[in-house]
Short mmCIF file of C-alpha atoms in Angstrom, two decimals:
data_model
loop_
_atom_site.label_atom_id
_atom_site.label_comp_id
_atom_site.label_asym_id
_atom_site.label_seq_id
_atom_site.Cartn_x
_atom_site.Cartn_y
_atom_site.Cartn_z
CA MET A 1 54.67 63.75 61.41
CA PRO A 2 58.28 64.45 62.50
CA MET A 3 60.33 66.37 59.99
CA SER A 4 62.79 63.50 59.50
CA GLN A 5 60.02 61.02 58.68
CA GLU A 6 58.49 63.46 56.23
CA VAL A 7 61.79 64.00 54.40
CA PHE A 8 62.59 60.30 54.32
CA GLY A 9 59.06 59.69 53.08
CA GLN A 10 59.69 62.14 50.22
CA PHE A 11 62.84 60.24 49.25
CA ARG A 12 61.02 56.90 49.38
CA ARG A 13 58.16 58.26 47.27
CA LYS A 14 60.62 59.66 44.74
CA ARG A 15 62.48 56.35 44.59
CA LEU A 16 59.20 54.52 44.16
CA PHE A 17 58.13 56.92 41.41
CA ILE A 18 61.42 56.51 39.55
CA ALA A 19 61.37 52.72 39.90
CA ALA A 20 57.73 52.52 38.78
CA THR A 21 58.34 54.88 35.85
CA ILE A 22 61.34 52.91 34.63
CA ALA A 23 59.48 49.63 35.12
CA ALA A 24 56.56 50.98 33.06
CA LEU A 25 59.00 52.23 30.43
CA VAL A 26 60.67 48.80 30.28
CA LEU A 27 57.25 47.19 29.91
CA VAL A 28 56.34 49.50 27.03
CA VAL A 29 59.74 49.10 25.38
CA THR A 30 59.65 45.32 25.78
CA LEU A 31 56.18 45.01 24.30
CA THR A 32 57.09 47.42 21.52
CA PHE A 33 60.22 45.45 20.75
CA ARG A 34 58.26 42.20 20.76
CA PHE A 35 55.63 43.81 18.52
CA PHE A 36 58.17 44.84 15.88
CA GLU A 37 60.01 41.55 16.24
CA GLU A 38 56.80 39.58 15.69
CA LYS A 39 55.81 41.86 12.82
CA SER A 40 59.18 41.26 11.21
CA HIS A 41 58.77 37.53 11.83
CA VAL A 42 55.42 37.52 10.03
CA GLU A 43 56.87 39.42 7.08
CA GLN A 44 59.84 37.05 6.99
CA GLN A 45 57.51 34.05 6.98
CA SER A 46 55.67 35.48 3.97
CA ARG A 47 58.93 36.13 2.13
CA SER A 48 60.17 32.62 2.94
CA PHE A 49 56.95 31.08 1.65
CA ALA A 50 57.22 33.00 -1.62
CA ASP A 51 60.92 32.13 -1.97
CA ARG A 52 60.23 28.44 -1.50
CA ALA A 53 57.34 28.50 -3.96
CA ILE A 54 59.47 30.28 -6.58
CA GLN A 55 62.31 27.83 -6.11
CA ARG A 56 60.01 24.80 -6.44
CA PHE A 57 58.28 26.11 -9.54
CA ASP A 58 61.66 26.94 -11.08
CA ARG A 59 62.92 23.43 -10.33
CA LEU A 60 59.84 21.98 -12.06
CA PHE A 61 60.12 24.22 -15.10
CA SER A 62 63.86 23.68 -15.54
CA PRO A 63 63.67 20.01 -16.70
CA LEU A 64 60.83 20.99 -19.03
CA ASP A 65 63.16 23.52 -20.65
CA ILE A 66 65.83 20.85 -21.01
CA ALA A 67 63.35 18.36 -22.43
CA ALA A 68 62.09 20.93 -24.94
CA ASN A 69 65.60 21.71 -26.13
CA ASN A 70 66.35 18.00 -26.43
CA THR A 71 63.17 17.51 -28.45
CA MET A 72 63.77 20.50 -30.69
CA GLY A 73 65.29 18.22 -33.37
CA LEU A 74 61.88 16.65 -33.95
CA VAL A 75 60.37 19.92 -35.14
CA GLY A 76 59.84 19.81 -38.88
CA LEU A 77 59.66 16.03 -39.11
CA LYS A 78 56.42 14.39 -40.08
CA CYS A 79 53.98 13.84 -37.22
CA ASP A 80 53.72 10.08 -37.74
CA GLN A 81 57.50 9.88 -37.38
CA VAL A 82 57.73 11.85 -34.13
CA ARG A 83 54.50 11.03 -32.32
CA TYR A 84 55.79 8.00 -30.46
CA PRO A 85 58.98 9.80 -29.30
CA LEU A 86 56.68 12.59 -28.08
CA ILE A 87 54.59 10.07 -26.15
CA GLU A 88 57.80 8.71 -24.56
CA LYS A 89 58.77 12.24 -23.55
CA LEU A 90 55.30 12.81 -22.19
CA ALA A 91 55.51 9.68 -20.05
CA ALA A 92 58.84 10.82 -18.60
CA LEU A 93 57.49 14.28 -17.72
CA GLN A 94 54.63 13.63 -15.36
CA THR A 95 53.54 17.25 -15.08
CA ILE A 96 52.97 17.58 -18.86
CA ARG A 97 49.57 16.90 -20.40
CA SER A 98 50.67 17.21 -24.03
CA ILE A 99 53.49 18.30 -26.29
CA LEU A 100 52.75 20.26 -29.48
CA LEU A 101 55.16 20.79 -32.38
CA VAL A 102 55.01 24.12 -34.22
CA ASP A 103 56.58 24.69 -37.60
CA ASP A 104 56.10 27.59 -39.98
CA ASP A 105 53.45 29.08 -37.64
CA ARG A 106 51.42 25.85 -37.80
CA ILE A 107 50.67 23.51 -34.93
CA TYR A 108 51.05 20.37 -36.98
CA CYS A 109 51.54 17.58 -34.39
CA SER A 110 50.18 16.73 -30.91
CA SER A 111 51.43 13.98 -28.62
CA ILE A 112 47.81 13.13 -27.84
CA PHE A 113 45.78 13.80 -30.99
CA GLY A 114 48.45 13.32 -33.61
CA ALA A 115 48.57 15.39 -36.80
CA SER A 116 46.82 18.75 -36.88
CA ASN A 117 46.84 21.98 -38.84
CA ILE A 118 46.15 24.94 -36.58
CA SER A 119 47.46 28.48 -36.98
CA PHE A 120 49.79 29.11 -34.05
CA SER A 121 49.57 32.89 -34.23
CA ASN A 122 45.78 32.80 -34.39
CA ALA A 123 45.43 30.30 -31.52
CA PHE A 124 48.04 31.84 -29.24
CA PRO A 125 48.91 35.39 -30.33
CA GLU A 126 50.44 36.14 -26.90
CA LEU A 127 53.13 33.55 -27.59
CA ALA A 128 53.56 33.95 -31.32
CA ILE A 129 53.25 37.73 -31.60
CA ALA A 130 53.81 39.18 -28.11
CA SER A 131 56.77 36.84 -27.56
CA GLN A 132 55.56 35.60 -24.18
CA ARG A 133 57.04 32.34 -22.96
CA MET A 134 54.21 31.35 -20.63
CA MET A 135 50.47 31.62 -20.76
CA LEU A 136 47.60 30.57 -18.48
CA VAL A 137 44.64 29.14 -20.42
CA VAL A 138 41.67 26.82 -19.97
CA ASP A 139 42.07 23.34 -21.45
CA ASP A 140 39.40 22.84 -24.15
CA GLN A 141 40.62 19.52 -25.52
CA LEU A 142 41.61 16.89 -22.92
CA LEU A 143 40.18 17.96 -19.54
CA LYS A 144 37.88 20.69 -20.67
CA GLY A 145 37.53 23.63 -18.32
CA SER A 146 40.63 22.83 -16.26
CA PRO A 147 43.48 25.36 -16.09
CA VAL A 148 46.77 24.66 -17.83
CA LEU A 149 50.02 26.52 -18.28
CA LEU A 150 51.55 26.76 -21.74
CA LEU A 151 55.34 26.80 -21.87
CA TRP A 152 56.65 27.97 -25.26
CA THR A 153 60.20 27.17 -26.33
CA PRO A 154 60.90 28.78 -29.73
CA ARG A 155 63.41 27.37 -32.20
CA SER A 156 63.67 30.57 -34.20
CA LEU A 157 63.65 34.22 -33.25
CA ASP A 158 60.51 34.87 -35.26
CA ASN A 159 58.49 32.52 -33.01
CA ARG A 160 57.23 30.55 -36.04
CA SER A 161 58.75 27.24 -34.95
CA GLY A 162 59.23 25.54 -31.60
CA ILE A 163 57.78 23.28 -28.94
CA LEU A 164 54.67 24.09 -26.92
CA GLN A 165 54.20 22.14 -23.65
CA THR A 166 50.87 22.01 -21.85
CA ILE A 167 51.56 21.84 -18.10
CA ASN A 168 49.12 20.57 -15.51
CA ILE A 169 49.43 23.74 -13.44
CA GLU A 170 46.44 22.92 -11.22
CA LEU A 171 48.21 19.81 -9.98
CA MET A 172 51.44 21.70 -9.41
CA SER A 173 49.79 24.58 -7.56
CA SER A 174 47.84 22.19 -5.32
CA TYR A 175 50.98 21.20 -3.46
CA LEU A 176 53.33 24.09 -4.22
CA LEU A 177 50.96 26.89 -3.16
CA GLU A 178 49.32 25.38 -0.10
CA PRO A 179 48.87 28.31 2.35
CA THR A 180 50.63 28.38 5.71
CA LEU A 181 48.39 29.89 8.37
CA PRO A 182 48.32 32.38 9.93
CA TRP A 183 50.86 34.22 7.78
CA VAL A 184 49.58 33.13 4.34
CA GLU A 185 45.87 32.61 3.82
CA ARG A 186 45.83 32.58 0.00
CA ALA A 187 48.53 31.93 -2.62
CA VAL A 188 48.31 32.80 -6.33
CA ILE A 189 50.51 32.23 -9.37
CA ASN A 190 50.43 35.03 -11.96
CA VAL A 191 51.33 34.58 -15.63
CA GLY A 192 50.84 37.23 -18.30
CA GLY A 193 48.22 39.20 -16.42
CA LYS A 194 46.20 36.11 -15.46
CA SER A 195 46.11 34.38 -12.08
CA LEU A 196 45.42 30.92 -10.66
CA GLU A 197 44.71 30.71 -6.93
CA TYR A 198 45.28 27.66 -4.76
CA GLY A 199 42.02 25.79 -4.32
CA ASN A 200 40.27 27.71 -7.12
CA PRO A 201 40.25 26.08 -10.61
CA MET A 202 39.15 29.32 -12.23
CA ILE A 203 41.65 31.54 -13.98
CA GLU A 204 40.73 34.99 -12.74
CA ALA A 205 42.25 38.03 -11.13
CA ALA A 206 42.79 37.64 -7.37
CA GLN A 207 42.04 40.62 -5.14
CA PRO A 208 42.72 40.99 -1.40
CA SER A 209 39.79 41.32 0.97
CA GLU A 210 39.40 44.33 3.28
CA ASP A 211 41.47 42.82 6.08
CA GLU A 212 44.17 41.31 3.87
CA VAL A 213 47.42 42.61 2.47
CA SER A 214 49.33 41.23 -0.50
CA TYR A 215 52.95 40.35 -1.07
CA ILE A 216 54.31 39.73 -4.59
CA GLN A 217 57.56 38.08 -5.62
CA ALA A 218 58.62 37.31 -9.19
CA SER A 219 60.84 34.58 -10.56
CA LEU A 220 64.15 35.68 -12.00
CA ARG A 221 64.25 32.80 -14.50
CA TYR A 222 60.69 32.54 -15.82
CA PRO A 223 57.95 35.09 -16.56
CA TYR A 224 55.66 34.42 -13.60
CA SER A 225 55.19 35.74 -10.06
CA ILE A 226 53.70 34.57 -6.78
CA THR A 227 51.16 36.70 -4.91
CA LEU A 228 50.40 36.00 -1.26
CA PHE A 229 47.40 37.29 0.67
CA GLY A 230 47.21 37.32 4.43
CA PRO A 231 46.47 39.39 7.53
CA GLU A 232 48.28 42.65 8.13
CA PRO A 233 51.58 41.74 9.88
CA ALA A 234 50.93 44.44 12.49
CA ALA A 235 47.55 42.87 13.29
CA LEU A 236 49.12 39.44 13.80
CA ALA A 237 51.85 41.03 15.92
CA ILE A 238 49.25 42.71 18.14
CA LEU A 239 47.40 39.43 18.57
CA SER A 240 50.62 37.85 19.84
CA LEU A 241 51.22 40.50 22.53
CA PRO A 242 49.02 38.92 25.26
CA SER A 243 51.28 35.86 25.20
CA GLN A 244 54.29 38.15 25.65
CA LEU A 245 52.77 40.08 28.55
CA PRO A 246 53.76 37.75 31.45
CA LEU A 247 57.43 37.77 30.46
CA ALA A 248 57.35 41.54 29.83
CA LEU A 249 55.75 42.12 33.24
CA LEU A 250 58.35 39.92 34.92
CA LEU A 251 61.18 41.76 33.19
CA SER A 252 59.76 45.20 34.03
CA ALA A 253 59.23 44.19 37.67
CA LEU A 254 62.80 42.92 37.85
CA VAL A 255 64.20 46.12 36.34
CA GLY A 256 62.02 48.22 38.63
CA TYR A 257 63.32 46.31 41.64
CA VAL A 258 66.92 46.74 40.48
CA VAL A 259 66.30 50.49 40.07
CA TRP A 260 64.75 50.60 43.54
CA LEU A 261 67.89 48.98 44.96
CA ALA A 262 70.24 51.07 42.84
CA THR A 263 68.63 54.32 43.98
CA ALA A 264 68.82 53.33 47.63
CA ASN A 265 72.16 55.10 47.79
CA ARG A 266 71.84 57.83 45.18
CA MET A 267 68.34 58.74 46.29
CA SER A 268 69.18 58.59 49.99
CA LEU A 269 69.65 61.62 52.16
CA SER A 270 73.16 60.45 53.04
CA TRP A 271 74.14 60.51 49.37
CA GLN A 272 72.52 63.93 49.05
CA ILE A 273 74.64 65.14 51.96
CA SER A 274 77.83 64.01 50.19
CA VAL A 275 76.73 65.75 47.02
CA GLY A 276 75.72 68.84 48.97
CA ILE A 277 79.15 69.17 50.56
CA ASN A 278 80.90 69.06 47.20
CA ALA A 279 78.33 71.37 45.61
CA ARG A 280 78.56 73.85 48.51
CA GLU A 281 74.85 73.60 49.20
CA PHE A 282 75.46 74.03 52.93
CA ILE A 283 75.52 77.48 54.45
CA VAL A 284 77.19 78.43 57.71
CA TYR A 285 74.85 80.40 59.97
CA CYS A 286 75.55 81.86 63.38
CA GLN A 287 73.61 83.02 66.42
CA PRO A 288 75.02 85.67 68.75
CA LEU A 289 75.89 84.99 72.41
CA ILE A 290 74.90 87.98 74.55
CA ASN A 291 76.69 88.77 77.79
CA ALA A 292 73.97 88.72 80.45
CA ARG A 293 75.72 91.36 82.53
CA THR A 294 76.93 93.88 79.94
CA ASN A 295 74.42 93.12 77.17
CA GLY A 296 77.32 93.04 74.70
CA CYS A 297 77.90 90.36 72.12
CA ASP A 298 80.64 88.07 73.46
CA GLY A 299 80.60 85.53 70.65
CA ILE A 300 78.65 83.39 68.23
CA GLU A 301 77.61 79.79 67.88
CA LEU A 302 78.16 78.40 64.39
CA LEU A 303 75.21 76.59 62.92
CA LEU A 304 74.77 74.71 59.65
CA ARG A 305 71.88 75.07 57.27
CA TRP A 306 71.22 73.11 54.12
CA HIS A 307 69.41 74.36 51.06
CA ASN A 308 68.99 71.34 48.83
CA PRO A 309 68.01 72.38 45.27
CA ARG A 310 66.16 69.08 44.95
CA GLN A 311 64.31 69.21 48.29
CA GLY A 312 64.46 72.82 49.45
CA TRP A 313 65.51 73.71 53.00
CA ILE A 314 66.21 70.63 55.14
CA ALA A 315 66.17 71.10 58.88
CA PRO A 316 69.30 70.32 60.93
CA ASP A 317 67.21 67.98 63.08
CA VAL A 318 66.88 65.84 59.94
CA PHE A 319 70.33 65.82 58.36
CA ILE A 320 72.58 66.13 61.42
CA PRO A 321 71.54 62.80 63.07
CA LEU A 322 71.71 61.07 59.68
CA ALA A 323 75.14 62.53 58.98
CA GLU A 324 76.31 61.21 62.33
CA ARG A 325 75.01 57.71 61.54
CA GLN A 326 76.58 57.73 58.06
CA ASN A 327 79.98 59.02 59.24
CA LEU A 328 79.48 62.28 57.34
CA ILE A 329 79.42 64.59 60.33
CA ALA A 330 83.22 65.09 60.27
CA PRO A 331 83.20 66.39 56.66
CA LEU A 332 80.40 68.80 57.63
CA THR A 333 82.42 70.03 60.61
CA ARG A 334 85.45 70.57 58.38
CA PHE A 335 83.24 72.54 56.02
CA VAL A 336 82.15 74.78 58.91
CA LEU A 337 85.75 75.26 60.03
CA THR A 338 86.83 76.17 56.50
CA GLU A 339 84.05 78.73 56.13
CA VAL A 340 84.62 80.41 59.49
CA VAL A 341 88.36 80.64 58.81
CA ARG A 342 87.51 82.33 55.53
CA GLN A 343 85.35 84.88 57.43
CA LEU A 344 87.80 85.50 60.28
CA PRO A 345 88.94 88.89 58.91
CA GLN A 346 85.35 90.16 59.19
CA LEU A 347 84.90 88.91 62.79
CA PRO A 348 86.06 90.65 65.96
CA GLY A 349 89.76 89.90 66.35
CA CYS A 350 90.08 89.68 70.12
CA ALA A 351 90.48 86.87 72.63
CA GLY A 352 87.31 87.95 74.43
CA PHE A 353 85.19 86.99 71.45
CA HIS A 354 84.09 83.34 71.42
CA ILE A 355 83.38 81.17 68.41
CA ALA A 356 81.51 77.99 69.32
CA ILE A 357 81.33 75.06 66.94
CA ASN A 358 79.33 71.86 67.42
CA VAL A 359 81.39 68.68 67.19
CA ALA A 360 79.97 65.15 67.32
CA ALA A 361 81.43 62.58 69.70
CA SER A 362 82.54 60.47 66.72
CA HIS A 363 84.83 63.32 65.66
CA PHE A 364 86.85 62.84 68.83
CA HIS A 365 87.90 59.32 67.83
CA GLN A 366 91.67 58.94 67.40
CA GLN A 367 92.09 62.71 67.94
CA GLU A 368 90.49 63.43 64.56
CA ILE A 369 89.16 66.81 65.70
CA ILE A 370 92.66 67.81 66.82
CA ASN A 371 94.10 66.90 63.43
CA ASP A 372 91.44 68.97 61.70
CA LEU A 373 92.06 71.96 63.94
CA GLN A 374 95.77 71.75 63.25
CA LYS A 375 95.14 71.70 59.49
CA LEU A 376 92.31 74.21 59.25
CA TRP A 377 92.07 76.43 62.37
CA TRP A 378 95.51 77.13 63.79
CA PRO A 379 97.22 77.97 60.45
CA ALA A 380 94.87 80.97 60.21
CA ASP A 381 96.34 82.39 63.47
CA PRO A 382 92.86 83.08 64.90
CA LYS A 383 92.43 85.64 67.66
CA PRO A 384 88.92 84.66 68.92
CA GLN A 385 88.54 81.95 71.54
CA LEU A 386 87.41 78.62 70.07
CA ILE A 387 84.78 76.64 71.97
CA VAL A 388 84.02 73.05 70.98
CA GLU A 389 80.43 72.11 71.85
CA LEU A 390 79.67 68.47 72.54
CA THR A 391 76.03 67.49 72.67
CA GLU A 392 75.37 65.72 75.94
CA ARG A 393 73.49 62.89 74.25
CA ASP A 394 76.78 61.94 72.56
CA ALA A 395 78.62 60.50 75.54
CA LEU A 396 82.37 60.17 74.99
CA PRO A 397 84.13 56.86 75.66
CA VAL A 398 87.01 56.97 78.10
CA VAL A 399 89.54 56.63 75.30
CA ASP A 400 88.30 59.85 73.64
CA GLN A 401 88.41 61.82 76.86
CA SER A 402 92.16 62.14 76.35
CA THR A 403 91.33 64.20 73.27
CA VAL A 404 89.36 66.58 75.49
CA ALA A 405 92.33 66.90 77.79
CA TYR A 406 94.54 67.78 74.85
CA LEU A 407 92.03 70.39 73.68
CA HIS A 408 92.25 72.05 77.07
CA LYS A 409 96.01 71.95 76.82
CA ILE A 410 96.09 73.81 73.51
CA GLY A 411 93.63 76.45 74.70
CA VAL A 412 90.35 75.19 73.23
CA LYS A 413 87.40 75.34 75.59
CA LEU A 414 84.79 72.59 75.88
CA ALA A 415 81.06 73.21 76.20
CA ILE A 416 78.39 70.62 76.96
CA ASP A 417 75.42 71.38 74.71
CA ASP A 418 71.78 70.64 75.62
CA PHE A 419 72.75 69.94 79.19
CA GLY A 420 70.10 68.15 81.22
CA THR A 421 68.57 66.24 78.27
CA GLY A 422 71.04 63.36 78.00
CA HIS A 423 73.72 61.65 80.03
CA SER A 424 73.46 63.74 83.18
CA SER A 425 76.28 62.54 85.39
CA LEU A 426 78.45 64.31 87.91
CA SER A 427 81.27 61.90 87.15
CA TYR A 428 80.90 62.75 83.47
CA LEU A 429 81.25 66.45 84.29
CA LYS A 430 84.26 65.70 86.43
CA THR A 431 85.97 63.57 83.78
CA LEU A 432 85.51 66.05 80.93
CA SER A 433 85.96 69.20 83.01
CA PRO A 434 83.85 71.34 80.66
CA ASP A 435 84.32 75.08 80.63
CA VAL A 436 80.71 75.85 79.65
CA LEU A 437 77.30 74.26 80.22
CA LYS A 438 74.55 75.23 77.81
CA ILE A 439 71.06 75.11 79.29
CA ASP A 440 68.70 73.50 76.79
CA LYS A 441 65.87 75.62 75.41
CA ILE A 442 63.37 73.20 76.93
CA PHE A 443 64.26 74.46 80.39
CA THR A 444 64.52 78.06 79.24
CA GLY A 445 61.04 77.88 77.74
CA ALA A 446 59.66 76.52 81.04
CA ILE A 447 60.51 79.70 82.92
CA GLY A 448 57.30 81.24 84.21
CA THR A 449 55.11 78.41 82.88
CA ASP A 450 56.40 75.06 84.21
CA ALA A 451 57.35 74.95 87.88
CA ILE A 452 58.99 71.51 87.65
CA ASN A 453 61.30 72.33 84.74
CA ALA A 454 61.99 75.74 86.22
CA THR A 455 63.21 73.95 89.34
CA VAL A 456 65.48 71.78 87.17
CA THR A 457 66.82 74.95 85.56
CA ASP A 458 67.66 76.36 88.98
CA MET A 459 69.41 73.11 89.91
CA VAL A 460 71.52 73.17 86.73
CA ILE A 461 72.49 76.78 87.38
CA SER A 462 73.41 75.98 90.97
CA LEU A 463 75.42 72.91 89.92
CA ALA A 464 77.41 74.84 87.33
CA GLN A 465 78.16 77.67 89.75
CA ARG A 466 79.41 75.26 92.39
CA LEU A 467 81.69 73.60 89.82
CA ASN A 468 82.81 77.03 88.55
CA ILE A 469 81.51 76.32 85.06
CA ALA A 470 80.20 79.13 82.86
CA LEU A 471 76.56 78.99 81.80
CA VAL A 472 74.89 79.79 78.48
CA ALA A 473 71.10 79.67 78.23
CA GLU A 474 69.65 78.75 74.82
CA GLY A 475 66.20 79.56 73.52
CA VAL A 476 65.70 82.93 75.21
CA GLU A 477 62.62 84.39 73.57
CA THR A 478 61.16 86.82 76.09
CA ALA A 479 62.38 89.63 78.32
CA GLN A 480 60.98 87.71 81.33
CA GLN A 481 63.21 84.72 80.55
CA ALA A 482 66.23 86.94 80.03
CA GLU A 483 65.62 88.75 83.35
CA TYR A 484 65.09 85.47 85.23
CA LEU A 485 68.36 83.97 83.94
CA ARG A 486 70.30 87.18 84.44
CA ASP A 487 69.14 87.40 88.07
CA ARG A 488 70.40 83.85 88.70
CA GLY A 489 73.85 84.53 87.38
CA VAL A 490 73.76 82.91 83.94
CA ASN A 491 76.74 84.23 82.02
CA ALA A 492 75.46 84.38 78.42
CA LEU A 493 72.09 84.36 76.72
CA GLN A 494 71.18 83.11 73.27
CA GLY A 495 67.87 83.10 71.47
CA TYR A 496 65.33 84.81 69.25
CA PHE A 497 64.88 87.59 71.80
CA TYR A 498 68.28 88.86 70.69
CA ALA A 499 68.70 87.52 67.18
CA ARG A 500 67.60 84.73 64.94
CA PRO A 501 70.25 82.56 63.30
CA MET A 502 71.75 84.43 60.36
CA PRO A 503 74.27 83.69 57.61
CA LEU A 504 77.78 84.18 58.93
CA THR A 505 78.41 86.79 56.25
CA ASP A 506 75.56 88.92 57.73
CA PHE A 507 76.97 88.91 61.26
CA PRO A 508 79.33 91.91 60.95
CA GLN A 509 76.45 94.17 59.92
CA TRP A 510 74.25 92.78 62.70
CA LEU A 511 77.02 93.36 65.26
CA GLU A 512 77.39 96.94 64.12
CA ASN A 513 73.66 97.54 64.53
CA TRP A 514 73.67 95.84 67.93
CA ARG A 515 76.45 97.99 69.25
CA GLN A 516 74.61 101.10 68.12
CA ASN A 517 70.98 100.24 68.93
CA GLY A 518 70.91 97.25 71.25
CA PRO A 519 68.12 94.64 71.04
CA ALA A 520 65.34 95.26 68.55
CA THR A 521 61.93 96.03 69.99
CA GLU A 522 59.27 93.42 69.17
#
């Protein structure tokens, strides 16, 4: 796989991983949010049920309180005098089974049975002695065995006189405590430690089953409470999640897609190049140019390397073409110019030393390269000869050829890089009038192995010599290649046989070693 495709594939995989991770996170967060929302909804439904039940019971008990206070004047009168008024009261209060009058701790009159003589404290010690106002009991007189609620309204603080109302609590609970599924499965009214459950006529303690939880709410006006039994809210919330899944999946897919689009720029190599320039992730390298005749170092070609902390080393064959397409090649060239100007004091300060820099054809538009040289290069008063290398595959339009002419005018030489691999044209050579042709390493590597390409190499050398253009051969890796090119009059040699590309800061030390020892033996 080509290096560029591999790098772009890494970026696409990283974008896909980020988008998928965020989409999965959104799915989990959405379902979690819906879980807690549904759980809260279930709990709220239980609280609302209890609130409504309390309010309804209170509204039913309130008129009974009023009626008892209005009837309090009958207490103490003879039963035969008050029985018919009690019956009238009973008819007006449909939830009351009977009204009992208590005086001097004696239940002496009943709206149903008339006169009686029953000890109040013996019959109902919870009311008479413990001062309770309500009491759940079983009716043993009218509807034997049925549950009733006793509501005691005392006339005196000693609880020896007052009105006792027998309430048909089973009837009231049958429509006030009807469960609401699935939140409330069972509803219970509690009075004085005793309980009456909806649908169960027995007065007995109500306990939750293994899979139920309870919720209790007490009345603020009367001494009773409501207990609700139902499924665990979390269990109901979990059961609701499958219905939430399609919407959660749609939302997560949408967010993942948005992230995929949003990272198209930030996760692209072009964005990484912009970041790398500002973060000084690029490093200026150089490769020496060796004089084929004297074996001395006549100059260097500036190269750019990129160490991306997120991706490692990225080859120039990957980021240079992309930078050209994304209009980022000019900032990279300015970076190279800035760095070489900073290193000028450590480089040979003579006109015979050449510094070659690669410039893309797009950098020639509207004399942009000239403007950059005037801002960055000439203010440093450089002594070495500057050579601008234009890759042959980047053919210049006619309008930009005037820029080349101006470069010649101000003393900058032009080299055609990778000659023979792109727009080979005699008219192109004539129009640009290059000072140097650089033989591509493809042809250099063919020396001694490929007769056809070797012939092309000879033709390029002959062409340059006839046009009086200097020649630089790239990719020299063997002594045989160096000897072959030297014999044919190539002016300068460049390649691993002499030196690998090195950081520009290492060049002064390399040059010192070269002058003392010559080429290293391999």
